[in-house]
PDB file of C-alpha atoms in Angstrom:
ATOM      1  CA  MET A 425      44.272 -29.774 -27.174  1.00  0.00           C
ATOM      2  CA  SER A 426      48.087 -30.199 -28.013  1.00  0.00           C
ATOM      3  CA  GLU A 427      50.502 -29.860 -25.215  1.00  0.00           C
ATOM      4  CA  GLU A 428      53.229 -27.413 -25.996  1.00  0.00           C
ATOM      5  CA  PRO A 429      56.758 -28.542 -25.137  1.00  0.00           C
ATOM      6  CA  THR A 430      58.325 -26.672 -22.222  1.00  0.00           C
ATOM      7  CA  ARG A 431      61.703 -25.079 -22.335  1.00  0.00           C
ATOM      8  CA  ARG A 432      62.845 -27.897 -20.055  1.00  0.00           C
ATOM      9  CA  ASP A 433      61.740 -30.467 -22.643  1.00  0.00           C
ATOM     10  CA  VAL A 434      63.255 -28.556 -25.583  1.00  0.00           C
ATOM     11  CA  LEU A 435      66.594 -28.225 -23.571  1.00  0.00           C
ATOM     12  CA  GLY A 436      66.545 -31.935 -22.717  1.00  0.00           C
ATOM     13  CA  HIS A 437      65.946 -33.133 -26.323  1.00  0.00           C
ATOM     14  CA  ALA A 438      68.753 -30.728 -27.487  1.00  0.00           C
ATOM     15  CA  ILE A 439      71.276 -32.020 -24.969  1.00  0.00           C
ATOM     16  CA  ARG A 440      70.428 -35.700 -25.742  1.00  0.00           C
ATOM     17  CA  GLY A 441      70.854 -35.062 -29.574  1.00  0.00           C
ATOM     18  CA  THR A 442      74.067 -33.214 -29.079  1.00  0.00           C
ATOM     19  CA  GLY A 443      75.311 -36.207 -26.927  1.00  0.00           C
ATOM     20  CA  LEU A 444      74.432 -38.734 -29.634  1.00  0.00           C
ATOM     21  CA  VAL A 445      76.106 -36.662 -32.206  1.00  0.00           C
ATOM     22  CA  VAL A 446      79.318 -36.389 -30.163  1.00  0.00           C
ATOM     23  CA  PHE A 447      79.243 -40.044 -29.443  1.00  0.00           C
ATOM     24  CA  GLY A 448      78.746 -41.073 -33.100  1.00  0.00           C
ATOM     25  CA  GLY A 449      81.684 -38.821 -34.053  1.00  0.00           C
ATOM     26  CA  VAL A 450      84.015 -40.240 -31.336  1.00  0.00           C
ATOM     27  CA  VAL A 451      83.108 -43.933 -32.416  1.00  0.00           C
ATOM     28  CA  PHE A 452      83.633 -43.055 -36.117  1.00  0.00           C
ATOM     29  CA  HIS A 453      86.998 -41.441 -35.247  1.00  0.00           C
ATOM     30  CA  LEU A 454      88.225 -44.464 -33.312  1.00  0.00           C
ATOM     31  CA  ALA A 455      86.975 -46.800 -35.859  1.00  0.00           C
ATOM     32  CA  LYS A 456      88.833 -44.898 -38.477  1.00  0.00           C
ATOM     33  CA  LYS A 457      91.946 -44.644 -36.272  1.00  0.00           C
ATOM     34  CA  ALA A 458      91.926 -48.344 -35.362  1.00  0.00           C
ATOM     35  CA  GLY A 459      91.466 -49.468 -39.053  1.00  0.00           C
ATOM     36  CA  ALA A 460      94.250 -48.966 -41.772  1.00  0.00           C
ATOM     37  CA  GLU A 461      93.842 -46.951 -44.726  1.00  0.00           C
ATOM     38  CA  ASN A 462      95.281 -48.212 -48.127  1.00  0.00           C
ATOM     39  CA  VAL A 463      97.695 -46.010 -49.991  1.00  0.00           C
ATOM     40  CA  TRP A 464     100.088 -46.284 -52.874  1.00  0.00           C
ATOM     41  CA  LEU A 465     103.705 -46.856 -51.841  1.00  0.00           C
ATOM     42  CA  ILE A 466     107.020 -47.363 -53.697  1.00  0.00           C
ATOM     43  CA  ASP A 467     108.835 -50.551 -52.800  1.00  0.00           C
ATOM     44  CA  PRO A 468     112.505 -49.732 -52.681  1.00  0.00           C
ATOM     45  CA  THR A 469     113.568 -53.072 -53.529  1.00  0.00           C
ATOM     46  CA  LYS A 470     111.727 -53.051 -56.861  1.00  0.00           C
ATOM     47  CA  CYS A 471     112.172 -49.474 -58.029  1.00  0.00           C
ATOM     48  CA  ILE A 472     114.659 -49.203 -60.855  1.00  0.00           C
ATOM     49  CA  ASN A 473     115.823 -45.690 -59.740  1.00  0.00           C
ATOM     50  CA  ILE A 474     116.567 -47.073 -56.325  1.00  0.00           C
ATOM     51  CA  ARG A 475     118.545 -50.021 -57.421  1.00  0.00           C
ATOM     52  CA  LEU A 476     121.231 -48.271 -59.269  1.00  0.00           C
ATOM     53  CA  GLY A 477     122.918 -50.428 -61.937  1.00  0.00           C
ATOM     54  CA  ALA A 478     120.374 -53.368 -61.256  1.00  0.00           C
ATOM     55  CA  THR A 479     119.268 -53.005 -65.050  1.00  0.00           C
ATOM     56  CA  GLY A 480     120.450 -51.660 -68.196  1.00  0.00           C
ATOM     57  CA  VAL A 481     118.132 -48.622 -68.424  1.00  0.00           C
ATOM     58  CA  GLU A 482     119.615 -45.103 -67.664  1.00  0.00           C
ATOM     59  CA  PHE A 483     116.794 -44.299 -65.207  1.00  0.00           C
ATOM     60  CA  CYS A 484     112.785 -44.798 -65.352  1.00  0.00           C
ATOM     61  CA  ASP A 485     110.671 -41.670 -65.719  1.00  0.00           C
ATOM     62  CA  LYS A 486     107.208 -43.426 -65.465  1.00  0.00           C
ATOM     63  CA  CYS A 487     106.539 -41.906 -62.031  1.00  0.00           C
ATOM     64  CA  ALA A 488     106.946 -38.405 -63.600  1.00  0.00           C
ATOM     65  CA  THR A 489     105.175 -39.173 -66.985  1.00  0.00           C
ATOM     66  CA  THR A 490     102.291 -41.387 -66.435  1.00  0.00           C
ATOM     67  CA  CYS A 491     100.472 -39.934 -63.367  1.00  0.00           C
ATOM     68  CA  VAL A 492      97.069 -38.471 -63.922  1.00  0.00           C
ATOM     69  CA  LEU A 493      97.912 -35.255 -62.365  1.00  0.00           C
ATOM     70  CA  PRO A 494      99.609 -32.600 -64.345  1.00  0.00           C
ATOM     71  CA  LEU A 495     102.576 -32.771 -61.906  1.00  0.00           C
ATOM     72  CA  SER A 496     103.008 -36.322 -60.574  1.00  0.00           C
ATOM     73  CA  ALA A 497     102.077 -37.123 -56.992  1.00  0.00           C
ATOM     74  CA  VAL A 498     105.429 -38.758 -56.756  1.00  0.00           C
ATOM     75  CA  ARG A 499     108.192 -36.687 -55.233  1.00  0.00           C
ATOM     76  CA  VAL A 500     111.798 -36.931 -54.372  1.00  0.00           C
ATOM     77  CA  VAL A 501     112.482 -36.727 -50.468  1.00  0.00           C
ATOM     78  CA  ASN A 502     115.876 -36.105 -48.971  1.00  0.00           C
ATOM     79  CA  GLU A 503     116.606 -37.924 -45.704  1.00  0.00           C
ATOM     80  CA  PHE A 504     118.741 -35.198 -44.106  1.00  0.00           C
ATOM     81  CA  ARG A 505     120.117 -37.767 -41.526  1.00  0.00           C
ATOM     82  CA  LYS A 506     121.857 -39.785 -44.188  1.00  0.00           C
ATOM     83  CA  CYS A 507     122.963 -36.791 -46.490  1.00  0.00           C
ATOM     84  CA  GLY A 508     126.730 -36.009 -46.540  1.00  0.00           C
ATOM     85  CA  ARG A 509     126.130 -32.208 -47.158  1.00  0.00           C
ATOM     86  CA  CYS A 510     128.786 -32.626 -50.032  1.00  0.00           C
ATOM     87  CA  CYS A 511     130.232 -29.634 -51.770  1.00  0.00           C
ATOM     88  CA  ILE A 512     129.843 -31.593 -55.085  1.00  0.00           C
ATOM     89  CA  CYS A 513     126.660 -33.511 -54.712  1.00  0.00           C
ATOM     90  CA  PRO A 514     126.151 -36.110 -57.462  1.00  0.00           C
ATOM     91  CA  ALA A 515     122.440 -35.511 -57.274  1.00  0.00           C
ATOM     92  CA  TYR A 516     122.552 -31.698 -57.635  1.00  0.00           C
ATOM     93  CA  TYR A 517     125.492 -31.380 -60.182  1.00  0.00           C
ATOM     94  CA  ASP A 518     125.775 -33.401 -63.439  1.00  0.00           C
ATOM     95  CA  VAL A 519     129.304 -34.651 -62.505  1.00  0.00           C
ATOM     96  CA  THR A 520     129.746 -35.732 -65.962  1.00  0.00           C
ATOM     97  CA  SER A 521     129.692 -31.902 -67.148  1.00  0.00           C
ATOM     98  CA  LYS A 522     132.567 -29.586 -67.858  1.00  0.00           C
ATOM     99  CA  ILE A 523     134.370 -28.305 -64.726  1.00  0.00           C
ATOM    100  CA  GLY A 524     134.074 -24.532 -64.311  1.00  0.00           C
ATOM    101  CA  GLN A 525     136.589 -21.863 -62.971  1.00  0.00           C
ATOM    102  CA  ASP A 526     135.275 -22.487 -59.500  1.00  0.00           C
ATOM    103  CA  GLY A 527     136.076 -26.198 -59.677  1.00  0.00           C
ATOM    104  CA  LEU A 528     132.598 -27.105 -59.778  1.00  0.00           C
ATOM    105  CA  PRO A 529     130.538 -28.954 -62.556  1.00  0.00           C
ATOM    106  CA  THR A 530     128.926 -26.467 -65.019  1.00  0.00           C
ATOM    107  CA  ARG A 531     125.451 -28.174 -65.106  1.00  0.00           C
ATOM    108  CA  LYS A 532     122.966 -29.212 -62.790  1.00  0.00           C
ATOM    109  CA  LEU A 533     121.374 -32.580 -62.998  1.00  0.00           C
ATOM    110  CA  CYS A 534     117.737 -31.985 -62.164  1.00  0.00           C
ATOM    111  CA  PRO A 535     116.049 -30.998 -65.402  1.00  0.00           C
ATOM    112  CA  ARG A 536     113.359 -29.071 -63.541  1.00  0.00           C
ATOM    113  CA  ASP A 537     115.836 -27.385 -61.239  1.00  0.00           C
ATOM    114  CA  ALA A 538     114.073 -28.556 -58.101  1.00  0.00           C
ATOM    115  CA  ILE A 539     117.080 -28.955 -55.845  1.00  0.00           C
ATOM    116  CA  THR A 540     118.282 -25.897 -54.014  1.00  0.00           C
ATOM    117  CA  ARG A 541     121.621 -25.817 -52.373  1.00  0.00           C
ATOM    118  CA  ALA A 542     122.385 -23.537 -49.406  1.00  0.00           C
ATOM    119  CA  PRO A 543     125.650 -23.174 -47.533  1.00  0.00           C
ATOM    120  CA  ILE A 544     125.795 -24.511 -43.902  1.00  0.00           C
ATOM    121  CA  GLY A 545     127.924 -22.186 -41.742  1.00  0.00           C
ATOM    122  CA  GLU A 546     130.331 -19.701 -43.008  1.00  0.00           C
ATOM    123  CA  VAL A 547     131.621 -20.227 -46.630  1.00  0.00           C
ATOM    124  CA  ASP A 548     135.472 -20.351 -46.918  1.00  0.00           C
ATOM    125  CA  PRO A 549     136.397 -18.755 -50.227  1.00  0.00           C
ATOM    126  CA  ASP A 550     140.019 -19.882 -50.057  1.00  0.00           C
ATOM    127  CA  ASP A 551     138.907 -23.659 -49.768  1.00  0.00           C
ATOM    128  CA  PRO A 552     135.669 -23.843 -51.610  1.00  0.00           C
ATOM    129  CA  LEU A 553     135.780 -27.669 -51.895  1.00  0.00           C
ATOM    130  CA  ASN A 554     135.773 -27.890 -48.123  1.00  0.00           C
ATOM    131  CA  ASN A 555     132.483 -26.215 -47.560  1.00  0.00           C
ATOM    132  CA  PHE A 556     129.312 -27.927 -46.538  1.00  0.00           C
ATOM    133  CA  TYR A 557     125.717 -27.595 -48.081  1.00  0.00           C
ATOM    134  CA  GLU A 558     122.197 -28.601 -47.562  1.00  0.00           C
ATOM    135  CA  TYR A 559     120.245 -29.746 -50.366  1.00  0.00           C
ATOM    136  CA  THR A 560     116.429 -29.202 -50.346  1.00  0.00           C
ATOM    137  CA  ILE A 561     113.787 -30.616 -52.834  1.00  0.00           C
ATOM    138  CA  ASP A 562     111.279 -27.864 -54.106  1.00  0.00           C
ATOM    139  CA  GLU A 563     108.236 -30.031 -54.207  1.00  0.00           C
ATOM    140  CA  LYS A 564     106.340 -27.407 -56.426  1.00  0.00           C
ATOM    141  CA  LEU A 565     108.946 -28.085 -59.087  1.00  0.00           C
ATOM    142  CA  CYS A 566     109.836 -31.838 -58.542  1.00  0.00           C
ATOM    143  CA  ASN A 567     107.956 -34.191 -60.892  1.00  0.00           C
ATOM    144  CA  GLY A 568     109.435 -37.490 -59.575  1.00  0.00           C
ATOM    145  CA  CYS A 569     111.493 -38.275 -62.719  1.00  0.00           C
ATOM    146  CA  GLY A 570     114.249 -40.179 -60.284  1.00  0.00           C
ATOM    147  CA  LYS A 571     117.439 -38.694 -61.865  1.00  0.00           C
ATOM    148  CA  CYS A 572     118.801 -37.429 -58.776  1.00  0.00           C
ATOM    149  CA  VAL A 573     117.818 -40.483 -56.946  1.00  0.00           C
ATOM    150  CA  MET A 574     119.940 -42.624 -59.112  1.00  0.00           C
ATOM    151  CA  ALA A 575     122.919 -40.431 -58.873  1.00  0.00           C
ATOM    152  CA  CYS A 576     122.723 -40.409 -55.039  1.00  0.00           C
ATOM    153  CA  LYS A 577     123.398 -44.141 -54.854  1.00  0.00           C
ATOM    154  CA  GLU A 578     126.699 -45.426 -53.636  1.00  0.00           C
ATOM    155  CA  PRO A 579     129.399 -45.345 -54.533  1.00  0.00           C
ATOM    156  CA  ALA A 580     128.946 -41.698 -55.853  1.00  0.00           C
ATOM    157  CA  GLY A 581     126.403 -40.543 -53.203  1.00  0.00           C
ATOM    158  CA  LEU A 582     125.059 -41.817 -49.859  1.00  0.00           C
ATOM    159  CA  GLY A 583     121.578 -42.782 -50.785  1.00  0.00           C
ATOM    160  CA  SER A 584     119.868 -40.069 -48.940  1.00  0.00           C
ATOM    161  CA  LEU A 585     117.313 -39.411 -51.701  1.00  0.00           C
ATOM    162  CA  ARG A 586     114.267 -41.638 -52.208  1.00  0.00           C
ATOM    163  CA  LEU A 587     110.862 -41.664 -54.205  1.00  0.00           C
ATOM    164  CA  GLU A 588     107.740 -41.231 -52.396  1.00  0.00           C
ATOM    165  CA  VAL A 589     103.992 -40.950 -53.129  1.00  0.00           C
ATOM    166  CA  ARG A 590     102.754 -37.790 -51.432  1.00  0.00           C
ATOM    167  CA  TYR A 591      99.411 -38.906 -49.998  1.00  0.00           C
ATOM    168  CA  ASP A 592      98.305 -35.161 -49.854  1.00  0.00           C
ATOM    169  CA  LEU A 593      98.743 -34.698 -53.635  1.00  0.00           C
ATOM    170  CA  CYS A 594      97.554 -38.456 -54.804  1.00  0.00           C
ATOM    171  CA  VAL A 595      93.838 -38.496 -55.979  1.00  0.00           C
ATOM    172  CA  ASP A 596      93.749 -42.244 -55.019  1.00  0.00           C
ATOM    173  CA  CYS A 597      93.076 -43.776 -58.423  1.00  0.00           C
ATOM    174  CA  ASN A 598      91.555 -47.272 -58.337  1.00  0.00           C
ATOM    175  CA  ARG A 599      94.337 -48.616 -60.333  1.00  0.00           C
ATOM    176  CA  CYS A 600      97.059 -46.119 -60.329  1.00  0.00           C
ATOM    177  CA  ALA A 601      98.405 -45.223 -63.779  1.00  0.00           C
ATOM    178  CA  ILE A 602     102.045 -45.158 -62.515  1.00  0.00           C
ATOM    179  CA  ALA A 603     101.480 -48.846 -60.974  1.00  0.00           C
ATOM    180  CA  ILE A 604     100.209 -49.952 -64.384  1.00  0.00           C
ATOM    181  CA  ALA A 605     103.157 -48.447 -66.339  1.00  0.00           C
ATOM    182  CA  CYS A 606     105.892 -49.387 -63.740  1.00  0.00           C
ATOM    183  CA  PRO A 607     108.249 -52.023 -65.353  1.00  0.00           C
ATOM    184  CA  GLU A 608     109.196 -53.444 -62.078  1.00  0.00           C
ATOM    185  CA  GLU A 609     105.690 -53.386 -60.321  1.00  0.00           C
ATOM    186  CA  ALA A 610     107.367 -51.036 -57.728  1.00  0.00           C
ATOM    187  CA  LEU A 611     104.057 -49.449 -56.625  1.00  0.00           C
ATOM    188  CA  VAL A 612     102.117 -51.320 -54.151  1.00  0.00           C
ATOM    189  CA  TRP A 613      98.665 -50.700 -52.888  1.00  0.00           C
ATOM    190  CA  GLN A 614      99.202 -51.417 -49.033  1.00  0.00           C
ATOM    191  CA  PRO A 615      97.477 -50.646 -45.739  1.00  0.00           C
ATOM    192  CA  VAL A 616      99.077 -47.785 -43.757  1.00  0.00           C
ATOM    193  CA  ASP A 617      97.982 -46.402 -40.359  1.00  0.00           C
ATOM    194  CA  PRO A 618      96.772 -42.936 -41.106  1.00  0.00           C
ATOM    195  CA  VAL A 619      98.144 -41.602 -38.054  1.00  0.00           C
ATOM    196  CA  GLU A 620     101.794 -42.506 -39.178  1.00  0.00           C
ATOM    197  CA  THR A 621     101.242 -41.083 -42.737  1.00  0.00           C
ATOM    198  CA  VAL A 622     102.969 -37.524 -43.287  1.00  0.00           C
TER     199      VAL A 622
END
């Protein structure tokens, strides 16, 4: 004759099993948090687009053209604390283009129109060159070509734009196609604390 488990036995097994699952989850989470995760990073000391004038090339578009994704995982990021909020931003306008009636260049620099310009405060129509603007990168349009990063460097700009691999978009290739194609070997596979990544 087999003994049937009592309600107390079933409840005790369920509580112990739940406790083990919770304990295992906590241990796994702490181990993952303590360990570093490897990600692709762009080394600003090597990137052509960040080192304006360091080479004879106009700009490098390997980040935009060699990623395995239809729209590269590399994006431009604006560090707002560095941005001068200029009226004529060299990363927004093609400053070599013809000047229009309003005193501003007639062409934008970004080939994908990924940079938006919004006035800060009230716009003074009598003195348009004395207004301030915020420049925002539309990540759905940006392909990481780097033209704006090159143009934002001193002496024309303040260097507030940089290229960044977006971890949420990167498919984590074993050997990144951009890293292979990069002429300066600026993409590095490096450990980063996953808590600190954005």
